[in-house]
Amino acid sequence: MAKLSHKIRRYGYRTKQRFKEDPFSVLILYALFFSAVFLIFAFRGLIATIFIKPIGVINSNDRSTVESVIPVSTDTEVTKSEGNDSEPIILQSTGIYTVKSGDTLAGIGADLNIDWKDLAELNGIEAPYSLSVGQELKLPEF
């Protein structure tokens, strides 16, 4: 035990001497150490996902996942998630959607959770898939 305490005292003495000789280098070393510790904690989630992705635990392109389908009853009010229009879209029991200014097949399909290609095929719309204001689109039955 005495030999260990002697080594500790010698190490402390040598560190003290180094600090006296060049205090700036010791401060830089401590700053680097604490910044490395900070970065490890700051990016721990990112580091974990980098190592998990290659083994296939996280796969965003996997199409075999089960998607939940939420049934929407008729006469249900669905609001748009983006855009400046505060006007809600109302699904009518007739299964018909009236095209408004600025509507696109992709936008209507996204709002109603319908694939735009299916919507175009059901209504006989072909390329360039242009719509006119007031045009009535048939909606697929759920």
mmCIF file of N, CA and C in Angstrom:
data_model
loop_
_atom_site.group_PDB
_atom_site.id
_atom_site.type_symbol
_atom_site.label_atom_id
_atom_site.label_comp_id
_atom_site.label_asym_id
_atom_site.label_seq_id
_atom_site.Cartn_x
_atom_site.Cartn_y
_atom_site.Cartn_z
ATOM 1 N N MET A 1 0.818 -1.193 0.000
ATOM 2 C CA MET A 1 0.000 0.000 0.000
ATOM 3 C C MET A 1 0.863 1.259 0.000
ATOM 4 N N ALA A 2 1.943 1.175 0.720
ATOM 5 C CA ALA A 2 2.851 2.329 0.793
ATOM 6 C C ALA A 2 3.477 2.597 -0.571
ATOM 7 N N LYS A 3 3.755 1.508 -1.326
ATOM 8 C CA LYS A 3 4.356 1.674 -2.641
ATOM 9 C C LYS A 3 3.375 2.364 -3.600
ATOM 10 N N LEU A 4 2.085 2.010 -3.487
ATOM 11 C CA LEU A 4 1.062 2.615 -4.334
ATOM 12 C C LEU A 4 0.904 4.101 -4.016
ATOM 13 N N SER A 5 0.848 4.444 -2.754
ATOM 14 C CA SER A 5 0.701 5.858 -2.390
ATOM 15 C C SER A 5 1.927 6.659 -2.837
ATOM 16 N N HIS A 6 3.116 6.023 -2.823
ATOM 17 C CA HIS A 6 4.323 6.692 -3.301
ATOM 18 C C HIS A 6 4.205 6.998 -4.799
ATOM 19 N N LYS A 7 3.677 6.020 -5.582
ATOM 20 C CA LYS A 7 3.505 6.225 -7.027
ATOM 21 C C LYS A 7 2.483 7.327 -7.301
ATOM 22 N N ILE A 8 1.426 7.370 -6.501
ATOM 23 C CA ILE A 8 0.413 8.411 -6.678
ATOM 24 C C ILE A 8 1.020 9.776 -6.408
ATOM 25 N N ARG A 9 1.817 9.878 -5.354
ATOM 26 C CA ARG A 9 2.454 11.155 -5.039
ATOM 27 C C ARG A 9 3.414 11.563 -6.150
ATOM 28 N N ARG A 10 4.166 10.590 -6.694
ATOM 29 C CA ARG A 10 5.091 10.904 -7.783
ATOM 30 C C ARG A 10 4.340 11.388 -9.020
ATOM 31 N N TYR A 11 3.213 10.717 -9.338
ATOM 32 C CA TYR A 11 2.401 11.125 -10.492
ATOM 33 C C TYR A 11 1.873 12.541 -10.284
ATOM 34 N N GLY A 12 1.371 12.818 -9.093
ATOM 35 C CA GLY A 12 0.879 14.155 -8.772
ATOM 36 C C GLY A 12 1.975 15.195 -8.888
ATOM 37 N N TYR A 13 3.169 14.854 -8.438
ATOM 38 C CA TYR A 13 4.290 15.786 -8.505
ATOM 39 C C TYR A 13 4.661 16.067 -9.960
ATOM 40 N N ARG A 14 4.707 14.998 -10.785
ATOM 41 C CA ARG A 14 5.056 15.183 -12.193
ATOM 42 C C ARG A 14 4.003 16.024 -12.920
ATOM 43 N N THR A 15 2.721 15.785 -12.608
ATOM 44 C CA THR A 15 1.649 16.573 -13.221
ATOM 45 C C THR A 15 1.764 18.027 -12.810
ATOM 46 N N LYS A 16 2.072 18.244 -11.543
ATOM 47 C CA LYS A 16 2.221 19.606 -11.040
ATOM 48 C C LYS A 16 3.385 20.303 -11.741
ATOM 49 N N GLN A 17 4.472 19.580 -11.946
ATOM 50 C CA GLN A 17 5.628 20.152 -12.632
ATOM 51 C C GLN A 17 5.277 20.496 -14.084
ATOM 52 N N ARG A 18 4.550 19.604 -14.763
ATOM 53 C CA ARG A 18 4.151 19.870 -16.150
ATOM 54 C C ARG A 18 3.257 21.101 -16.219
ATOM 55 N N PHE A 19 2.349 21.215 -15.242
ATOM 56 C CA PHE A 19 1.448 22.355 -15.224
ATOM 57 C C PHE A 19 2.220 23.651 -15.013
ATOM 58 N N LYS A 20 3.248 23.592 -14.188
ATOM 59 C CA LYS A 20 4.064 24.787 -13.961
ATOM 60 C C LYS A 20 4.829 25.156 -15.226
ATOM 61 N N GLU A 21 5.293 24.131 -15.945
ATOM 62 C CA GLU A 21 6.064 24.391 -17.155
ATOM 63 C C GLU A 21 5.179 24.922 -18.291
ATOM 64 N N ASP A 22 4.041 24.283 -18.495
ATOM 65 C CA ASP A 22 3.164 24.670 -19.604
ATOM 66 C C ASP A 22 1.701 24.524 -19.175
ATOM 67 N N PRO A 23 1.161 25.500 -18.464
ATOM 68 C CA PRO A 23 -0.218 25.376 -17.973
ATOM 69 C C PRO A 23 -1.253 25.354 -19.099
ATOM 70 N N PHE A 24 -0.947 25.979 -20.211
ATOM 71 C CA PHE A 24 -1.897 26.038 -21.319
ATOM 72 C C PHE A 24 -2.177 24.652 -21.904
ATOM 73 N N SER A 25 -1.156 23.814 -22.034
ATOM 74 C CA SER A 25 -1.349 22.483 -22.617
ATOM 75 C C SER A 25 -2.236 21.613 -21.734
ATOM 76 N N VAL A 26 -2.099 21.736 -20.422
ATOM 77 C CA VAL A 26 -2.944 20.949 -19.521
ATOM 78 C C VAL A 26 -4.394 21.413 -19.634
ATOM 79 N N LEU A 27 -4.607 22.715 -19.722
ATOM 80 C CA LEU A 27 -5.970 23.226 -19.879
ATOM 81 C C LEU A 27 -6.587 22.757 -21.198
ATOM 82 N N ILE A 28 -5.783 22.739 -22.236
ATOM 83 C CA ILE A 28 -6.267 22.262 -23.533
ATOM 84 C C ILE A 28 -6.646 20.786 -23.451
ATOM 85 N N LEU A 29 -5.828 19.986 -22.783
ATOM 86 C CA LEU A 29 -6.130 18.563 -22.645
ATOM 87 C C LEU A 29 -7.436 18.350 -21.893
ATOM 88 N N TYR A 30 -7.642 19.084 -20.793
ATOM 89 C CA TYR A 30 -8.894 18.961 -20.046
ATOM 90 C C TYR A 30 -10.083 19.427 -20.893
ATOM 91 N N ALA A 31 -9.908 20.494 -21.645
ATOM 92 C CA ALA A 31 -10.993 20.987 -22.496
ATOM 93 C C ALA A 31 -11.354 19.957 -23.567
ATOM 94 N N LEU A 32 -10.350 19.339 -24.162
ATOM 95 C CA LEU A 32 -10.611 18.304 -25.167
ATOM 96 C C LEU A 32 -11.318 17.102 -24.560
ATOM 97 N N PHE A 33 -10.902 16.714 -23.387
ATOM 98 C CA PHE A 33 -11.517 15.571 -22.721
ATOM 99 C C PHE A 33 -12.995 15.845 -22.439
ATOM 100 N N PHE A 34 -13.302 16.993 -21.840
ATOM 101 C CA PHE A 34 -14.686 17.293 -21.493
ATOM 102 C C PHE A 34 -15.549 17.550 -22.726
ATOM 103 N N SER A 35 -14.972 18.107 -23.778
ATOM 104 C CA SER A 35 -15.753 18.296 -25.000
ATOM 105 C C SER A 35 -16.045 16.950 -25.664
ATOM 106 N N ALA A 36 -15.105 16.009 -25.589
ATOM 107 C CA ALA A 36 -15.348 14.670 -26.138
ATOM 108 C C ALA A 36 -16.465 13.979 -25.367
ATOM 109 N N VAL A 37 -16.451 14.112 -24.053
ATOM 110 C CA VAL A 37 -17.515 13.519 -23.234
ATOM 111 C C VAL A 37 -18.856 14.159 -23.584
ATOM 112 N N PHE A 38 -18.864 15.479 -23.739
ATOM 113 C CA PHE A 38 -20.104 16.175 -24.105
ATOM 114 C C PHE A 38 -20.626 15.682 -25.452
ATOM 115 N N LEU A 39 -19.754 15.559 -26.448
ATOM 116 C CA LEU A 39 -20.184 15.116 -27.773
ATOM 117 C C LEU A 39 -20.724 13.696 -27.756
ATOM 118 N N ILE A 40 -20.133 12.852 -26.942
ATOM 119 C CA ILE A 40 -20.626 11.474 -26.836
ATOM 120 C C ILE A 40 -22.057 11.477 -26.319
ATOM 121 N N PHE A 41 -22.335 12.280 -25.296
ATOM 122 C CA PHE A 41 -23.689 12.337 -24.758
ATOM 123 C C PHE A 41 -24.644 13.064 -25.700
ATOM 124 N N ALA A 42 -24.167 14.077 -26.385
ATOM 125 C CA ALA A 42 -25.035 14.853 -27.270
ATOM 126 C C ALA A 42 -25.490 14.040 -28.477
ATOM 127 N N PHE A 43 -24.620 13.187 -29.010
ATOM 128 C CA PHE A 43 -24.945 12.430 -30.216
ATOM 129 C C PHE A 43 -25.146 10.947 -29.957
ATOM 130 N N ARG A 44 -25.513 10.586 -28.759
ATOM 131 C CA ARG A 44 -25.655 9.161 -28.447
ATOM 132 C C ARG A 44 -26.767 8.505 -29.265
ATOM 133 N N GLY A 45 -27.858 9.220 -29.546
ATOM 134 C CA GLY A 45 -28.927 8.650 -30.363
ATOM 135 C C GLY A 45 -28.502 8.468 -31.801
ATOM 136 N N LEU A 46 -27.781 9.435 -32.338
ATOM 137 C CA LEU A 46 -27.310 9.358 -33.714
ATOM 138 C C LEU A 46 -26.308 8.220 -33.881
ATOM 139 N N ILE A 47 -25.420 8.098 -32.925
ATOM 140 C CA ILE A 47 -24.420 7.032 -32.983
ATOM 141 C C ILE A 47 -25.096 5.673 -32.926
ATOM 142 N N ALA A 48 -26.125 5.543 -32.098
ATOM 143 C CA ALA A 48 -26.829 4.267 -31.990
ATOM 144 C C ALA A 48 -27.501 3.901 -33.303
ATOM 145 N N THR A 49 -28.133 4.860 -33.977
ATOM 146 C CA THR A 49 -28.814 4.535 -35.229
ATOM 147 C C THR A 49 -27.832 4.227 -36.347
ATOM 148 N N ILE A 50 -26.654 4.816 -36.310
ATOM 149 C CA ILE A 50 -25.651 4.520 -37.335
ATOM 150 C C ILE A 50 -25.238 3.055 -37.253
ATOM 151 N N PHE A 51 -25.108 2.533 -36.046
ATOM 152 C CA PHE A 51 -24.684 1.150 -35.897
ATOM 153 C C PHE A 51 -25.839 0.171 -36.030
ATOM 154 N N ILE A 52 -27.066 0.606 -35.794
ATOM 155 C CA ILE A 52 -28.205 -0.301 -35.868
ATOM 156 C C ILE A 52 -28.679 -0.481 -37.303
ATOM 157 N N LYS A 53 -28.628 0.552 -38.142
ATOM 158 C CA LYS A 53 -29.119 0.468 -39.515
ATOM 159 C C LYS A 53 -28.474 -0.652 -40.334
ATOM 160 N N PRO A 54 -27.145 -0.831 -40.287
ATOM 161 C CA PRO A 54 -26.557 -1.874 -41.129
ATOM 162 C C PRO A 54 -27.038 -3.288 -40.821
ATOM 163 N N ILE A 55 -27.479 -3.559 -39.607
ATOM 164 C CA ILE A 55 -27.908 -4.920 -39.300
ATOM 165 C C ILE A 55 -29.390 -5.125 -39.561
ATOM 166 N N GLY A 56 -30.079 -4.092 -40.052
ATOM 167 C CA GLY A 56 -31.450 -4.262 -40.487
ATOM 168 C C GLY A 56 -32.505 -4.043 -39.426
ATOM 169 N N VAL A 57 -32.166 -3.500 -38.295
ATOM 170 C CA VAL A 57 -33.175 -3.259 -37.275
ATOM 171 C C VAL A 57 -34.059 -2.096 -37.679
ATOM 172 N N ILE A 58 -33.464 -1.059 -38.231
ATOM 173 C CA ILE A 58 -34.220 0.091 -38.714
ATOM 174 C C ILE A 58 -34.140 0.071 -40.228
ATOM 175 N N ASN A 59 -35.283 -0.063 -40.876
ATOM 176 C CA ASN A 59 -35.309 -0.089 -42.331
ATOM 177 C C ASN A 59 -36.517 0.704 -42.792
ATOM 178 N N SER A 60 -36.308 1.948 -43.195
ATOM 179 C CA SER A 60 -37.414 2.811 -43.591
ATOM 180 C C SER A 60 -37.982 2.431 -44.957
ATOM 181 N N ASN A 61 -37.254 1.684 -45.770
ATOM 182 C CA ASN A 61 -37.726 1.315 -47.103
ATOM 183 C C ASN A 61 -38.439 -0.027 -47.121
ATOM 184 N N ASP A 62 -38.674 -0.609 -45.956
ATOM 185 C CA ASP A 62 -39.311 -1.915 -45.880
ATOM 186 C C ASP A 62 -40.802 -1.764 -46.154
ATOM 187 N N ARG A 63 -41.276 -2.336 -47.239
ATOM 188 C CA ARG A 63 -42.687 -2.228 -47.613
ATOM 189 C C ARG A 63 -43.520 -3.366 -47.035
ATOM 190 N N SER A 64 -42.907 -4.292 -46.323
ATOM 191 C CA SER A 64 -43.652 -5.414 -45.787
ATOM 192 C C SER A 64 -44.281 -5.108 -44.440
ATOM 193 N N THR A 65 -44.148 -3.873 -43.972
ATOM 194 C CA THR A 65 -44.739 -3.519 -42.689
ATOM 195 C C THR A 65 -46.249 -3.421 -42.826
ATOM 196 N N VAL A 66 -46.933 -3.661 -41.767
ATOM 197 C CA VAL A 66 -48.386 -3.614 -41.761
ATOM 198 C C VAL A 66 -48.825 -2.172 -41.564
ATOM 199 N N GLU A 67 -49.644 -1.702 -42.463
ATOM 200 C CA GLU A 67 -50.158 -0.348 -42.338
ATOM 201 C C GLU A 67 -51.561 -0.422 -41.758
ATOM 202 N N SER A 68 -51.832 0.450 -40.817
ATOM 203 C CA SER A 68 -53.163 0.462 -40.222
ATOM 204 C C SER A 68 -54.086 1.303 -41.091
ATOM 205 N N VAL A 69 -55.259 0.801 -41.316
ATOM 206 C CA VAL A 69 -56.252 1.502 -42.109
ATOM 207 C C VAL A 69 -57.355 1.946 -41.165
ATOM 208 N N ILE A 70 -57.609 3.242 -41.155
ATOM 209 C CA ILE A 70 -58.653 3.783 -40.300
ATOM 210 C C ILE A 70 -59.885 3.994 -41.160
ATOM 211 N N PRO A 71 -60.964 3.289 -40.852
ATOM 212 C CA PRO A 71 -62.164 3.473 -41.663
ATOM 213 C C PRO A 71 -62.772 4.851 -41.417
ATOM 214 N N VAL A 72 -63.199 5.493 -42.507
ATOM 215 C CA VAL A 72 -63.820 6.808 -42.405
ATOM 216 C C VAL A 72 -65.278 6.648 -42.788
ATOM 217 N N SER A 73 -66.166 6.995 -41.883
ATOM 218 C CA SER A 73 -67.588 6.896 -42.190
ATOM 219 C C SER A 73 -67.983 8.050 -43.106
ATOM 220 N N THR A 74 -69.131 7.925 -43.738
ATOM 221 C CA THR A 74 -69.590 8.987 -44.620
ATOM 222 C C THR A 74 -70.018 10.190 -43.802
ATOM 223 N N ASP A 75 -70.032 11.342 -44.453
ATOM 224 C CA ASP A 75 -70.345 12.624 -43.807
ATOM 225 C C ASP A 75 -69.369 12.941 -42.687
ATOM 226 N N THR A 76 -68.122 12.511 -42.829
ATOM 227 C CA THR A 76 -67.091 12.810 -41.838
ATOM 228 C C THR A 76 -66.293 13.994 -42.330
ATOM 229 N N GLU A 77 -65.934 14.877 -41.415
ATOM 230 C CA GLU A 77 -65.183 16.073 -41.771
ATOM 231 C C GLU A 77 -63.696 15.797 -41.600
ATOM 232 N N VAL A 78 -62.929 15.996 -42.670
ATOM 233 C CA VAL A 78 -61.488 15.790 -42.633
ATOM 234 C C VAL A 78 -60.837 17.131 -42.937
ATOM 235 N N THR A 79 -59.913 17.573 -42.084
ATOM 236 C CA THR A 79 -59.272 18.860 -42.316
ATOM 237 C C THR A 79 -57.943 18.658 -43.012
ATOM 238 N N LYS A 80 -57.521 19.659 -43.778
ATOM 239 C CA LYS A 80 -56.240 19.594 -44.472
ATOM 240 C C LYS A 80 -55.121 19.823 -43.478
ATOM 241 N N SER A 81 -54.004 19.120 -43.659
ATOM 242 C CA SER A 81 -52.885 19.263 -42.734
ATOM 243 C C SER A 81 -51.928 20.371 -43.151
ATOM 244 N N GLU A 82 -51.957 20.785 -44.397
ATOM 245 C CA GLU A 82 -51.057 21.843 -44.821
ATOM 246 C C GLU A 82 -51.788 22.785 -45.761
ATOM 247 N N GLY A 83 -51.221 23.946 -45.970
ATOM 248 C CA GLY A 83 -51.832 24.933 -46.840
ATOM 249 C C GLY A 83 -52.514 26.017 -46.028
ATOM 250 N N ASN A 84 -52.917 27.066 -46.729
ATOM 251 C CA ASN A 84 -53.548 28.189 -46.060
ATOM 252 C C ASN A 84 -55.061 28.069 -46.010
ATOM 253 N N ASP A 85 -55.629 27.113 -46.748
ATOM 254 C CA ASP A 85 -57.080 26.957 -46.738
ATOM 255 C C ASP A 85 -57.528 26.403 -45.396
ATOM 256 N N SER A 86 -58.444 27.105 -44.767
ATOM 257 C CA SER A 86 -59.001 26.608 -43.519
ATOM 258 C C SER A 86 -60.316 25.895 -43.791
ATOM 259 N N GLU A 87 -60.642 25.742 -45.064
ATOM 260 C CA GLU A 87 -61.893 25.121 -45.453
ATOM 261 C C GLU A 87 -61.767 23.596 -45.355
ATOM 262 N N PRO A 88 -62.606 22.930 -44.556
ATOM 263 C CA PRO A 88 -62.501 21.475 -44.420
ATOM 264 C C PRO A 88 -63.069 20.752 -45.640
ATOM 265 N N ILE A 89 -62.600 19.551 -45.861
ATOM 266 C CA ILE A 89 -63.113 18.707 -46.931
ATOM 267 C C ILE A 89 -64.183 17.818 -46.319
ATOM 268 N N ILE A 90 -65.337 17.768 -46.937
ATOM 269 C CA ILE A 90 -66.421 16.949 -46.409
ATOM 270 C C ILE A 90 -66.633 15.784 -47.367
ATOM 271 N N LEU A 91 -66.508 14.577 -46.845
ATOM 272 C CA LEU A 91 -66.777 13.391 -47.642
ATOM 273 C C LEU A 91 -68.286 13.185 -47.664
ATOM 274 N N GLN A 92 -68.844 13.204 -48.836
ATOM 275 C CA GLN A 92 -70.287 13.057 -48.945
ATOM 276 C C GLN A 92 -70.639 11.590 -49.089
ATOM 277 N N SER A 93 -71.851 11.264 -48.692
ATOM 278 C CA SER A 93 -72.282 9.874 -48.766
ATOM 279 C C SER A 93 -72.446 9.416 -50.209
ATOM 280 N N THR A 94 -72.512 10.361 -51.170
ATOM 281 C CA THR A 94 -72.672 9.995 -52.576
ATOM 282 C C THR A 94 -71.373 9.473 -53.177
ATOM 283 N N GLY A 95 -70.221 9.713 -52.520
ATOM 284 C CA GLY A 95 -68.945 9.254 -53.039
ATOM 285 C C GLY A 95 -68.443 10.109 -54.179
ATOM 286 N N ILE A 96 -68.813 11.395 -54.177
ATOM 287 C CA ILE A 96 -68.389 12.313 -55.232
ATOM 288 C C ILE A 96 -67.638 13.470 -54.590
ATOM 289 N N TYR A 97 -66.523 13.861 -55.220
ATOM 290 C CA TYR A 97 -65.744 15.009 -54.754
ATOM 291 C C TYR A 97 -65.770 16.061 -55.850
ATOM 292 N N THR A 98 -66.077 17.297 -55.477
ATOM 293 C CA THR A 98 -66.094 18.402 -56.434
ATOM 294 C C THR A 98 -64.747 19.114 -56.385
ATOM 295 N N VAL A 99 -64.111 19.252 -57.540
ATOM 296 C CA VAL A 99 -62.780 19.848 -57.634
ATOM 297 C C VAL A 99 -62.864 21.345 -57.390
ATOM 298 N N LYS A 100 -61.946 21.831 -56.544
ATOM 299 C CA LYS A 100 -61.853 23.259 -56.239
ATOM 300 C C LYS A 100 -60.597 23.825 -56.895
ATOM 301 N N SER A 101 -60.468 25.131 -56.885
ATOM 302 C CA SER A 101 -59.308 25.785 -57.475
ATOM 303 C C SER A 101 -58.030 25.360 -56.750
ATOM 304 N N GLY A 102 -57.017 24.960 -57.500
ATOM 305 C CA GLY A 102 -55.734 24.561 -56.926
ATOM 306 C C GLY A 102 -55.638 23.089 -56.579
ATOM 307 N N ASP A 103 -56.718 22.334 -56.767
ATOM 308 C CA ASP A 103 -56.689 20.904 -56.454
ATOM 309 C C ASP A 103 -55.913 20.131 -57.512
ATOM 310 N N THR A 104 -55.228 19.107 -57.071
ATOM 311 C CA THR A 104 -54.557 18.162 -57.962
ATOM 312 C C THR A 104 -54.972 16.764 -57.549
ATOM 313 N N LEU A 105 -54.773 15.809 -58.433
ATOM 314 C CA LEU A 105 -55.110 14.428 -58.086
ATOM 315 C C LEU A 105 -54.291 13.948 -56.893
ATOM 316 N N ALA A 106 -53.014 14.306 -56.882
ATOM 317 C CA ALA A 106 -52.156 13.889 -55.769
ATOM 318 C C ALA A 106 -52.611 14.529 -54.463
ATOM 319 N N GLY A 107 -52.992 15.802 -54.509
ATOM 320 C CA GLY A 107 -53.450 16.490 -53.303
ATOM 321 C C GLY A 107 -54.758 15.922 -52.786
ATOM 322 N N ILE A 108 -55.701 15.668 -53.695
ATOM 323 C CA ILE A 108 -56.983 15.083 -53.300
ATOM 324 C C ILE A 108 -56.766 13.685 -52.742
ATOM 325 N N GLY A 109 -55.920 12.913 -53.424
ATOM 326 C CA GLY A 109 -55.633 11.560 -52.948
ATOM 327 C C GLY A 109 -54.985 11.547 -51.578
ATOM 328 N N ALA A 110 -54.060 12.485 -51.346
ATOM 329 C CA ALA A 110 -53.398 12.550 -50.038
ATOM 330 C C ALA A 110 -54.377 12.963 -48.949
ATOM 331 N N ASP A 111 -55.261 13.918 -49.250
ATOM 332 C CA ASP A 111 -56.242 14.368 -48.260
ATOM 333 C C ASP A 111 -57.243 13.276 -47.909
ATOM 334 N N LEU A 112 -57.623 12.477 -48.895
ATOM 335 C CA LEU A 112 -58.643 11.449 -48.675
ATOM 336 C C LEU A 112 -58.049 10.064 -48.442
ATOM 337 N N ASN A 113 -56.716 9.978 -48.386
ATOM 338 C CA ASN A 113 -56.010 8.713 -48.171
ATOM 339 C C ASN A 113 -56.322 7.704 -49.284
ATOM 340 N N ILE A 114 -56.284 8.207 -50.518
ATOM 341 C CA ILE A 114 -56.542 7.390 -51.704
ATOM 342 C C ILE A 114 -55.345 7.553 -52.633
ATOM 343 N N ASP A 115 -54.929 6.493 -53.304
ATOM 344 C CA ASP A 115 -53.846 6.599 -54.274
ATOM 345 C C ASP A 115 -54.350 7.399 -55.473
ATOM 346 N N TRP A 116 -53.579 8.394 -55.888
ATOM 347 C CA TRP A 116 -54.032 9.277 -56.966
ATOM 348 C C TRP A 116 -54.174 8.537 -58.288
ATOM 349 N N LYS A 117 -53.386 7.489 -58.486
ATOM 350 C CA LYS A 117 -53.485 6.719 -59.730
ATOM 351 C C LYS A 117 -54.809 5.956 -59.782
ATOM 352 N N ASP A 118 -55.239 5.430 -58.626
ATOM 353 C CA ASP A 118 -56.535 4.746 -58.568
ATOM 354 C C ASP A 118 -57.673 5.728 -58.820
ATOM 355 N N LEU A 119 -57.529 6.933 -58.282
ATOM 356 C CA LEU A 119 -58.540 7.975 -58.470
ATOM 357 C C LEU A 119 -58.634 8.365 -59.951
ATOM 358 N N ALA A 120 -57.490 8.491 -60.618
ATOM 359 C CA ALA A 120 -57.476 8.833 -62.046
ATOM 360 C C ALA A 120 -58.080 7.711 -62.880
ATOM 361 N N GLU A 121 -57.753 6.470 -62.559
ATOM 362 C CA GLU A 121 -58.269 5.326 -63.309
ATOM 363 C C GLU A 121 -59.782 5.198 -63.141
ATOM 364 N N LEU A 122 -60.272 5.409 -61.919
ATOM 365 C CA LEU A 122 -61.703 5.300 -61.641
ATOM 366 C C LEU A 122 -62.502 6.352 -62.411
ATOM 367 N N ASN A 123 -61.922 7.535 -62.583
ATOM 368 C CA ASN A 123 -62.620 8.632 -63.258
ATOM 369 C C ASN A 123 -62.253 8.772 -64.730
ATOM 370 N N GLY A 124 -61.432 7.872 -65.252
ATOM 371 C CA GLY A 124 -61.071 7.897 -66.667
ATOM 372 C C GLY A 124 -60.201 9.080 -67.048
ATOM 373 N N ILE A 125 -59.387 9.548 -66.120
ATOM 374 C CA ILE A 125 -58.501 10.681 -66.391
ATOM 375 C C ILE A 125 -57.143 10.130 -66.805
ATOM 376 N N GLU A 126 -56.657 10.588 -67.960
ATOM 377 C CA GLU A 126 -55.359 10.130 -68.457
ATOM 378 C C GLU A 126 -54.370 11.290 -68.457
ATOM 379 N N ALA A 127 -53.111 10.986 -68.763
ATOM 380 C CA ALA A 127 -52.057 12.004 -68.788
ATOM 381 C C ALA A 127 -52.481 13.121 -69.716
ATOM 382 N N PRO A 128 -52.311 14.321 -69.362
ATOM 383 C CA PRO A 128 -51.524 14.963 -68.313
ATOM 384 C C PRO A 128 -52.273 15.131 -66.985
ATOM 385 N N TYR A 129 -53.336 14.391 -66.760
ATOM 386 C CA TYR A 129 -54.064 14.379 -65.483
ATOM 387 C C TYR A 129 -54.531 15.770 -65.072
ATOM 388 N N SER A 130 -55.099 16.512 -66.009
ATOM 389 C CA SER A 130 -55.561 17.867 -65.691
ATOM 390 C C SER A 130 -56.996 17.816 -65.170
ATOM 391 N N LEU A 131 -57.271 18.695 -64.224
ATOM 392 C CA LEU A 131 -58.596 18.800 -63.621
ATOM 393 C C LEU A 131 -59.136 20.196 -63.883
ATOM 394 N N SER A 132 -60.454 20.318 -63.889
ATOM 395 C CA SER A 132 -61.070 21.638 -64.023
ATOM 396 C C SER A 132 -61.929 21.902 -62.793
ATOM 397 N N VAL A 133 -62.030 23.176 -62.437
ATOM 398 C CA VAL A 133 -62.800 23.568 -61.260
ATOM 399 C C VAL A 133 -64.263 23.199 -61.472
ATOM 400 N N GLY A 134 -64.864 22.559 -60.475
ATOM 401 C CA GLY A 134 -66.259 22.135 -60.557
ATOM 402 C C GLY A 134 -66.428 20.718 -61.071
ATOM 403 N N GLN A 135 -65.355 20.116 -61.569
ATOM 404 C CA GLN A 135 -65.416 18.743 -62.061
ATOM 405 C C GLN A 135 -65.722 17.816 -60.893
ATOM 406 N N GLU A 136 -66.602 16.846 -61.126
ATOM 407 C CA GLU A 136 -66.968 15.907 -60.070
ATOM 408 C C GLU A 136 -66.193 14.614 -60.261
ATOM 409 N N LEU A 137 -65.514 14.193 -59.204
ATOM 410 C CA LEU A 137 -64.737 12.957 -59.230
ATOM 411 C C LEU A 137 -65.440 11.899 -58.398
ATOM 412 N N LYS A 138 -65.542 10.698 -58.972
ATOM 413 C CA LYS A 138 -66.100 9.577 -58.213
ATOM 414 C C LYS A 138 -65.031 9.069 -57.249
ATOM 415 N N LEU A 139 -65.435 8.780 -56.035
ATOM 416 C CA LEU A 139 -64.517 8.248 -55.030
ATOM 417 C C LEU A 139 -64.737 6.753 -54.897
ATOM 418 N N PRO A 140 -63.682 6.000 -54.677
ATOM 419 C CA PRO A 140 -63.849 4.557 -54.509
ATOM 420 C C PRO A 140 -64.592 4.249 -53.211
ATOM 421 N N GLU A 141 -65.391 3.199 -53.248
ATOM 422 C CA GLU A 141 -66.132 2.770 -52.054
ATOM 423 C C GLU A 141 -65.191 2.006 -51.136
ATOM 424 N N PHE A 142 -65.322 2.249 -49.872
ATOM 425 C CA PHE A 142 -64.453 1.581 -48.888
ATOM 426 C C PHE A 142 -65.148 0.407 -48.270
#
